[in-house]
PDB file of C-alpha atoms in Angstrom:
ATOM      1  CA  GLU A 279      53.374 136.756  91.652  1.00 55.00           C
ATOM      2  CA  ALA A 280      51.829 133.382  90.875  1.00 57.00           C
ATOM      3  CA  ASP A 281      51.036 132.633  87.253  1.00 91.00           C
ATOM      4  CA  ILE A 282      49.741 129.169  88.045  1.00 96.00           C
ATOM      5  CA  TYR A 283      46.706 128.755  90.234  1.00 96.00           C
ATOM      6  CA  GLN A 284      45.403 125.781  92.134  1.00 97.00           C
ATOM      7  CA  THR A 285      42.024 125.486  93.798  1.00 97.00           C
ATOM      8  CA  PRO A 286      41.001 124.642  96.398  1.00 97.00           C
ATOM      9  CA  ARG A 287      43.972 125.242  98.705  1.00 96.00           C
ATOM     10  CA  TYR A 288      42.554 122.878 101.313  1.00 97.00           C
ATOM     11  CA  LEU A 289      39.908 120.168 100.950  1.00 97.00           C
ATOM     12  CA  VAL A 290      38.481 117.754 103.494  1.00 97.00           C
ATOM     13  CA  ILE A 291      36.196 115.186 101.942  1.00 97.00           C
ATOM     14  CA  GLY A 292      34.538 111.900 102.843  1.00 97.00           C
ATOM     15  CA  THR A 293      35.538 108.494 101.511  1.00 97.00           C
ATOM     16  CA  GLY A 294      33.931 107.582  98.200  1.00 96.00           C
ATOM     17  CA  LYS A 295      33.357 111.134  97.003  1.00 96.00           C
ATOM     18  CA  LYS A 296      34.415 112.297  93.554  1.00 96.00           C
ATOM     19  CA  ILE A 297      36.709 115.312  93.542  1.00 96.00           C
ATOM     20  CA  THR A 298      38.417 117.495  90.952  1.00 97.00           C
ATOM     21  CA  LEU A 299      41.488 119.547  91.747  1.00 97.00           C
ATOM     22  CA  GLU A 300      41.825 122.567  89.491  1.00 98.00           C
ATOM     23  CA  CYS A 301      45.024 123.923  87.962  1.00 98.00           C
ATOM     24  CA  SER A 302      45.277 126.854  85.564  1.00 98.00           C
ATOM     25  CA  GLN A 303      48.252 128.780  84.191  1.00 97.00           C
ATOM     26  CA  THR A 304      48.412 132.053  82.293  1.00 94.00           C
ATOM     27  CA  MET A 305      51.885 131.639  80.766  1.00 93.00           C
ATOM     28  CA  GLY A 306      50.864 129.677  77.676  1.00 93.00           C
ATOM     29  CA  HIS A 307      53.090 126.761  78.685  1.00 93.00           C
ATOM     30  CA  ASP A 308      52.539 123.526  76.772  1.00 92.00           C
ATOM     31  CA  LYS A 309      54.038 121.299  79.448  1.00 92.00           C
ATOM     32  CA  MET A 310      52.081 120.746  82.647  1.00 95.00           C
ATOM     33  CA  TYR A 311      52.592 118.329  85.543  1.00 95.00           C
ATOM     34  CA  TRP A 312      50.919 116.959  88.653  1.00 96.00           C
ATOM     35  CA  TYR A 313      53.058 115.915  91.611  1.00 95.00           C
ATOM     36  CA  GLN A 314      52.096 114.316  94.912  1.00 95.00           C
ATOM     37  CA  GLN A 315      54.053 115.157  98.044  1.00 95.00           C
ATOM     38  CA  ASP A 316      53.701 113.780 101.563  1.00 93.00           C
ATOM     39  CA  PRO A 317      55.140 115.808 104.481  1.00 86.00           C
ATOM     40  CA  GLY A 318      58.949 115.735 104.525  1.00 83.00           C
ATOM     41  CA  MET A 319      59.072 113.533 101.462  1.00 88.00           C
ATOM     42  CA  GLU A 320      60.108 114.035  97.855  1.00 89.00           C
ATOM     43  CA  LEU A 321      57.736 115.015  95.090  1.00 93.00           C
ATOM     44  CA  HIS A 322      56.439 112.140  92.967  1.00 92.00           C
ATOM     45  CA  LEU A 323      55.247 112.700  89.410  1.00 92.00           C
ATOM     46  CA  ILE A 324      51.756 111.288  88.858  1.00 93.00           C
ATOM     47  CA  HIS A 325      50.683 112.829  85.524  1.00 95.00           C
ATOM     48  CA  TYR A 326      52.050 115.106  82.825  1.00 93.00           C
ATOM     49  CA  SER A 327      50.977 116.636  79.549  1.00 94.00           C
ATOM     50  CA  TYR A 328      52.916 117.924  76.520  1.00 91.00           C
ATOM     51  CA  GLY A 329      49.962 119.937  75.246  1.00 93.00           C
ATOM     52  CA  VAL A 330      46.269 119.836  74.386  1.00 96.00           C
ATOM     53  CA  ASN A 331      44.852 116.288  74.201  1.00 95.00           C
ATOM     54  CA  SER A 332      48.157 114.837  75.467  1.00 93.00           C
ATOM     55  CA  THR A 333      48.315 113.128  78.881  1.00 94.00           C
ATOM     56  CA  GLU A 334      50.766 110.607  80.318  1.00 92.00           C
ATOM     57  CA  LYS A 335      51.091 108.750  83.618  1.00 91.00           C
ATOM     58  CA  GLY A 336      54.137 109.419  85.751  1.00 88.00           C
ATOM     59  CA  ASP A 337      56.224 107.144  87.916  1.00 79.00           C
ATOM     60  CA  LEU A 338      53.890 106.957  90.870  1.00 77.00           C
ATOM     61  CA  SER A 339      50.883 104.747  90.389  1.00 71.00           C
ATOM     62  CA  SER A 340      47.813 106.863  90.898  1.00 77.00           C
ATOM     63  CA  GLU A 341      44.103 106.231  90.779  1.00 87.00           C
ATOM     64  CA  SER A 342      43.538 109.760  89.543  1.00 93.00           C
ATOM     65  CA  THR A 343      42.902 110.862  85.969  1.00 94.00           C
ATOM     66  CA  VAL A 344      43.689 114.103  84.152  1.00 96.00           C
ATOM     67  CA  SER A 345      42.479 115.927  81.061  1.00 96.00           C
ATOM     68  CA  ARG A 346      43.954 118.665  78.871  1.00 97.00           C
ATOM     69  CA  ILE A 347      41.269 120.200  76.704  1.00 97.00           C
ATOM     70  CA  ARG A 348      42.722 123.727  76.881  1.00 96.00           C
ATOM     71  CA  THR A 349      46.369 124.768  77.099  1.00 96.00           C
ATOM     72  CA  GLU A 350      45.823 126.729  80.293  1.00 96.00           C
ATOM     73  CA  HIS A 351      43.805 124.132  82.217  1.00 97.00           C
ATOM     74  CA  PHE A 352      44.945 120.741  83.619  1.00 98.00           C
ATOM     75  CA  PRO A 353      42.464 119.367  86.167  1.00 98.00           C
ATOM     76  CA  LEU A 354      43.004 116.198  88.192  1.00 97.00           C
ATOM     77  CA  THR A 355      40.066 113.983  89.159  1.00 96.00           C
ATOM     78  CA  LEU A 356      39.651 111.279  91.769  1.00 94.00           C
ATOM     79  CA  GLU A 357      36.518 109.239  91.031  1.00 93.00           C
ATOM     80  CA  SER A 358      36.275 107.753  94.522  1.00 94.00           C
ATOM     81  CA  ALA A 359      38.436 109.295  97.221  1.00 95.00           C
ATOM     82  CA  ARG A 360      40.065 107.081  99.871  1.00 95.00           C
ATOM     83  CA  PRO A 361      42.073 107.919 103.015  1.00 96.00           C
ATOM     84  CA  SER A 362      45.217 106.739 101.182  1.00 93.00           C
ATOM     85  CA  HIS A 363      44.737 109.699  98.805  1.00 95.00           C
ATOM     86  CA  THR A 364      45.388 112.141 101.658  1.00 96.00           C
ATOM     87  CA  SER A 365      48.387 114.196 100.518  1.00 96.00           C
ATOM     88  CA  GLN A 366      49.501 117.500  98.994  1.00 97.00           C
ATOM     89  CA  TYR A 367      48.967 117.782  95.246  1.00 97.00           C
ATOM     90  CA  LEU A 368      51.167 120.217  93.330  1.00 97.00           C
ATOM     91  CA  CYS A 369      50.619 121.399  89.775  1.00 97.00           C
ATOM     92  CA  ALA A 370      53.477 122.797  87.677  1.00 96.00           C
ATOM     93  CA  SER A 371      54.127 124.059  84.167  1.00 95.00           C
ATOM     94  CA  ALA A 372      57.227 124.632  82.072  1.00 91.00           C
ATOM     95  CA  ALA A 373      58.224 126.468  78.924  1.00 85.00           C
ATOM     96  CA  PRO A 374      59.343 124.455  75.848  1.00 79.00           C
ATOM     97  CA  GLY A 375      62.850 123.053  75.876  1.00 74.00           C
ATOM     98  CA  GLY A 376      64.702 121.383  78.686  1.00 67.00           C
ATOM     99  CA  ASP A 377      66.543 124.244  80.285  1.00 74.00           C
ATOM    100  CA  TYR A 378      63.765 126.017  82.087  1.00 80.00           C
ATOM    101  CA  GLY A 379      62.680 125.601  85.640  1.00 89.00           C
ATOM    102  CA  TYR A 380      59.197 124.559  86.554  1.00 93.00           C
ATOM    103  CA  THR A 381      56.642 127.034  87.873  1.00 94.00           C
ATOM    104  CA  PHE A 382      54.602 125.480  90.678  1.00 96.00           C
ATOM    105  CA  GLY A 383      51.227 126.368  92.109  1.00 96.00           C
ATOM    106  CA  SER A 384      50.702 126.664  95.851  1.00 95.00           C
ATOM    107  CA  GLY A 385      49.227 123.181  96.036  1.00 96.00           C
ATOM    108  CA  THR A 386      46.026 121.555  97.269  1.00 97.00           C
ATOM    109  CA  ARG A 387      46.150 119.871 100.648  1.00 97.00           C
ATOM    110  CA  LEU A 388      43.657 116.990 100.432  1.00 97.00           C
ATOM    111  CA  THR A 389      42.387 115.107 103.459  1.00 97.00           C
ATOM    112  CA  VAL A 390      40.061 112.154 102.958  1.00 97.00           C
ATOM    113  CA  VAL A 391      38.232 111.077 106.097  1.00 97.00           C
TER     114      VAL A 391
ATOM    115  CA  SER B  74      67.113 102.237  90.437  1.00 74.00           C
ATOM    116  CA  GLN B  75      67.650 105.992  90.269  1.00 76.00           C
ATOM    117  CA  LYS B  76      68.304 107.700  93.537  1.00 87.00           C
ATOM    118  CA  ILE B  77      68.774 111.333  94.597  1.00 91.00           C
ATOM    119  CA  GLU B  78      70.158 111.945  98.064  1.00 91.00           C
ATOM    120  CA  GLN B  79      70.413 115.296  99.777  1.00 91.00           C
ATOM    121  CA  ASN B  80      73.031 115.414 102.483  1.00 77.00           C
ATOM    122  CA  SER B  81      70.913 115.751 105.540  1.00 71.00           C
ATOM    123  CA  GLU B  82      67.363 116.340 106.551  1.00 76.00           C
ATOM    124  CA  ALA B  83      68.227 119.494 108.461  1.00 90.00           C
ATOM    125  CA  LEU B  84      71.036 122.039 108.569  1.00 93.00           C
ATOM    126  CA  ASN B  85      71.329 124.789 111.181  1.00 95.00           C
ATOM    127  CA  ILE B  86      73.735 127.702 110.704  1.00 95.00           C
ATOM    128  CA  GLN B  87      74.360 131.137 112.122  1.00 97.00           C
ATOM    129  CA  GLU B  88      73.339 134.258 110.258  1.00 97.00           C
ATOM    130  CA  GLY B  89      76.112 135.588 108.036  1.00 97.00           C
ATOM    131  CA  LYS B  90      77.716 132.189 107.460  1.00 97.00           C
ATOM    132  CA  THR B  91      77.716 130.228 104.221  1.00 97.00           C
ATOM    133  CA  ALA B  92      75.273 127.344 103.967  1.00 96.00           C
ATOM    134  CA  THR B  93      76.382 124.403 101.826  1.00 96.00           C
ATOM    135  CA  LEU B  94      73.870 121.780 100.756  1.00 97.00           C
ATOM    136  CA  THR B  95      74.775 118.581  98.931  1.00 96.00           C
ATOM    137  CA  CYS B  96      72.923 116.594  96.301  1.00 96.00           C
ATOM    138  CA  ASN B  97      74.225 113.186  95.203  1.00 96.00           C
ATOM    139  CA  TYR B  98      72.659 110.973  92.584  1.00 95.00           C
ATOM    140  CA  THR B  99      73.104 107.446  91.269  1.00 91.00           C
ATOM    141  CA  ASN B 100      71.976 105.498  88.212  1.00 87.00           C
ATOM    142  CA  TYR B 101      71.091 108.658  86.338  1.00 86.00           C
ATOM    143  CA  SER B 102      72.699 110.836  83.669  1.00 86.00           C
ATOM    144  CA  PRO B 103      70.993 114.208  83.946  1.00 89.00           C
ATOM    145  CA  ALA B 104      71.268 116.921  81.335  1.00 87.00           C
ATOM    146  CA  TYR B 105      70.111 119.527  83.850  1.00 91.00           C
ATOM    147  CA  LEU B 106      70.245 119.894  87.588  1.00 94.00           C
ATOM    148  CA  GLN B 107      67.977 122.374  89.319  1.00 95.00           C
ATOM    149  CA  TRP B 108      67.574 123.756  92.817  1.00 97.00           C
ATOM    150  CA  TYR B 109      64.277 124.849  94.293  1.00 97.00           C
ATOM    151  CA  ARG B 110      63.209 126.489  97.535  1.00 98.00           C
ATOM    152  CA  GLN B 111      60.064 125.282  99.290  1.00 96.00           C
ATOM    153  CA  ASP B 112      58.391 126.982 102.230  1.00 95.00           C
ATOM    154  CA  PRO B 113      55.946 125.065 104.473  1.00 91.00           C
ATOM    155  CA  GLY B 114      52.610 124.430 102.789  1.00 88.00           C
ATOM    156  CA  ARG B 115      53.708 126.025  99.523  1.00 91.00           C
ATOM    157  CA  GLY B 116      54.879 124.828  96.128  1.00 94.00           C
ATOM    158  CA  PRO B 117      58.595 124.818  95.254  1.00 96.00           C
ATOM    159  CA  VAL B 118      60.097 127.966  93.744  1.00 96.00           C
ATOM    160  CA  PHE B 119      62.751 127.635  91.035  1.00 95.00           C
ATOM    161  CA  LEU B 120      66.146 129.102  91.960  1.00 96.00           C
ATOM    162  CA  LEU B 121      68.871 127.952  89.581  1.00 95.00           C
ATOM    163  CA  LEU B 122      69.502 125.531  86.717  1.00 94.00           C
ATOM    164  CA  ILE B 123      72.911 124.196  85.725  1.00 94.00           C
ATOM    165  CA  ARG B 124      73.656 122.166  82.606  1.00 92.00           C
ATOM    166  CA  GLU B 125      75.768 119.017  82.443  1.00 91.00           C
ATOM    167  CA  ASN B 126      78.544 120.867  80.602  1.00 92.00           C
ATOM    168  CA  GLU B 127      78.679 123.689  83.175  1.00 94.00           C
ATOM    169  CA  LYS B 128      80.796 123.484  86.302  1.00 93.00           C
ATOM    170  CA  GLU B 129      79.430 126.419  88.241  1.00 96.00           C
ATOM    171  CA  LYS B 130      76.653 128.971  88.143  1.00 95.00           C
ATOM    172  CA  ARG B 131      75.970 131.996  90.341  1.00 96.00           C
ATOM    173  CA  LYS B 132      72.981 134.177  91.044  1.00 94.00           C
ATOM    174  CA  GLU B 133      73.310 136.912  93.643  1.00 95.00           C
ATOM    175  CA  ARG B 134      74.178 135.105  96.927  1.00 97.00           C
ATOM    176  CA  LEU B 135      73.618 131.652  95.430  1.00 97.00           C
ATOM    177  CA  LYS B 136      76.220 129.403  93.836  1.00 98.00           C
ATOM    178  CA  VAL B 137      75.729 125.942  92.366  1.00 98.00           C
ATOM    179  CA  THR B 138      78.412 123.491  91.263  1.00 97.00           C
ATOM    180  CA  PHE B 139      77.835 120.363  89.198  1.00 96.00           C
ATOM    181  CA  ASP B 140      80.342 117.511  89.021  1.00 95.00           C
ATOM    182  CA  THR B 141      79.103 114.788  86.659  1.00 92.00           C
ATOM    183  CA  THR B 142      82.087 112.569  87.502  1.00 93.00           C
ATOM    184  CA  LEU B 143      81.326 112.592  91.217  1.00 94.00           C
ATOM    185  CA  LYS B 144      77.575 112.708  90.446  1.00 95.00           C
ATOM    186  CA  GLN B 145      77.221 115.551  92.877  1.00 96.00           C
ATOM    187  CA  SER B 146      75.988 119.126  93.103  1.00 96.00           C
ATOM    188  CA  LEU B 147      76.782 121.608  95.845  1.00 97.00           C
ATOM    189  CA  PHE B 148      74.461 124.535  96.579  1.00 97.00           C
ATOM    190  CA  HIS B 149      75.879 127.477  98.514  1.00 98.00           C
ATOM    191  CA  ILE B 150      74.109 130.438 100.095  1.00 98.00           C
ATOM    192  CA  THR B 151      76.596 133.088 101.156  1.00 97.00           C
ATOM    193  CA  ALA B 152      75.941 135.709 103.842  1.00 97.00           C
ATOM    194  CA  SER B 153      72.914 133.701 104.956  1.00 97.00           C
ATOM    195  CA  GLN B 154      69.918 135.429 106.498  1.00 97.00           C
ATOM    196  CA  PRO B 155      67.028 134.128 108.639  1.00 97.00           C
ATOM    197  CA  ALA B 156      64.791 134.721 105.590  1.00 97.00           C
ATOM    198  CA  ASP B 157      66.777 131.989 103.803  1.00 98.00           C
ATOM    199  CA  SER B 158      65.288 129.424 106.197  1.00 98.00           C
ATOM    200  CA  ALA B 159      63.347 126.931 104.069  1.00 97.00           C
ATOM    201  CA  THR B 160      63.616 123.474 102.541  1.00 96.00           C
ATOM    202  CA  TYR B 161      65.853 123.287  99.477  1.00 97.00           C
ATOM    203  CA  LEU B 162      65.189 120.648  96.839  1.00 96.00           C
ATOM    204  CA  CYS B 163      67.549 119.250  94.247  1.00 96.00           C
ATOM    205  CA  ALA B 164      65.999 118.052  90.972  1.00 95.00           C
ATOM    206  CA  LEU B 165      67.426 116.280  87.932  1.00 93.00           C
ATOM    207  CA  SER B 166      66.099 115.952  84.408  1.00 88.00           C
ATOM    208  CA  ARG B 167      67.084 114.830  80.957  1.00 84.00           C
ATOM    209  CA  TYR B 168      66.984 116.958  77.801  1.00 77.00           C
ATOM    210  CA  ASN B 169      63.233 116.891  77.367  1.00 70.00           C
ATOM    211  CA  ASN B 170      62.703 117.930  80.996  1.00 67.00           C
ATOM    212  CA  ASN B 171      59.644 115.704  81.223  1.00 70.00           C
ATOM    213  CA  ASP B 172      60.950 113.297  83.810  1.00 75.00           C
ATOM    214  CA  MET B 173      62.260 115.642  86.461  1.00 86.00           C
ATOM    215  CA  ARG B 174      63.006 113.823  89.689  1.00 90.00           C
ATOM    216  CA  PHE B 175      63.296 115.484  93.064  1.00 93.00           C
ATOM    217  CA  GLY B 176      65.270 114.745  96.194  1.00 93.00           C
ATOM    218  CA  ALA B 177      63.543 114.837  99.561  1.00 92.00           C
ATOM    219  CA  GLY B 178      65.145 118.171 100.409  1.00 94.00           C
ATOM    220  CA  THR B 179      67.301 119.675 103.137  1.00 95.00           C
ATOM    221  CA  ARG B 180      65.621 121.901 105.727  1.00 95.00           C
ATOM    222  CA  LEU B 181      67.848 124.918 106.350  1.00 96.00           C
ATOM    223  CA  THR B 182      67.449 127.047 109.469  1.00 97.00           C
ATOM    224  CA  VAL B 183      69.459 130.265 109.735  1.00 97.00           C
ATOM    225  CA  LYS B 184      69.606 131.521 113.313  1.00 96.00           C
ATOM    226  CA  PRO B 185      69.927 135.263 114.028  1.00 94.00           C
TER     227      PRO B 185
END
């Protein structure tokens, strides 16, 4: 049963639109992550957060921004969507410490036309 | 630069056999190595974690080995079933677990 929820599951949007991808978790995890994954390719970390009011950029350069005002909520925003943003976006969370696996949401499949 | 390589893009085996997937890495000293299962259009699901000071870990039909000298992990599924068909991802991280890096995955197909 999923304890981390992403909405929408699918989104088709026009170039130049502003979009926010939602991610919420009910496990009280401090650590949360956003990954981008193209079909058949590895996941790339684009943003992460250690807790409320903490956000960091990941390895992959991204034009998106994130916020962490509440522990359970970690939304990702694209101010002006472009076709190059077409991808699957995966949100994850993890318990404190290093020896826990990540819990992933089902992802948002974004298509920018 | 750091690199994680999983042995092949696709692996096809017969039901009942043991599937063995390989994960090799370079230019990295992970504290933890994890394996995930990913089904099409879904997020990865955590399966197993093994620490740098552990050689082997088992969970039901799954077994993971970790050789930090060879910089390699092997992931075994014994008595494989068609329901095991999925993409399996290897992931490495350091102690803080904030920089977990994933391989591209191996797509396993178990034929009845």
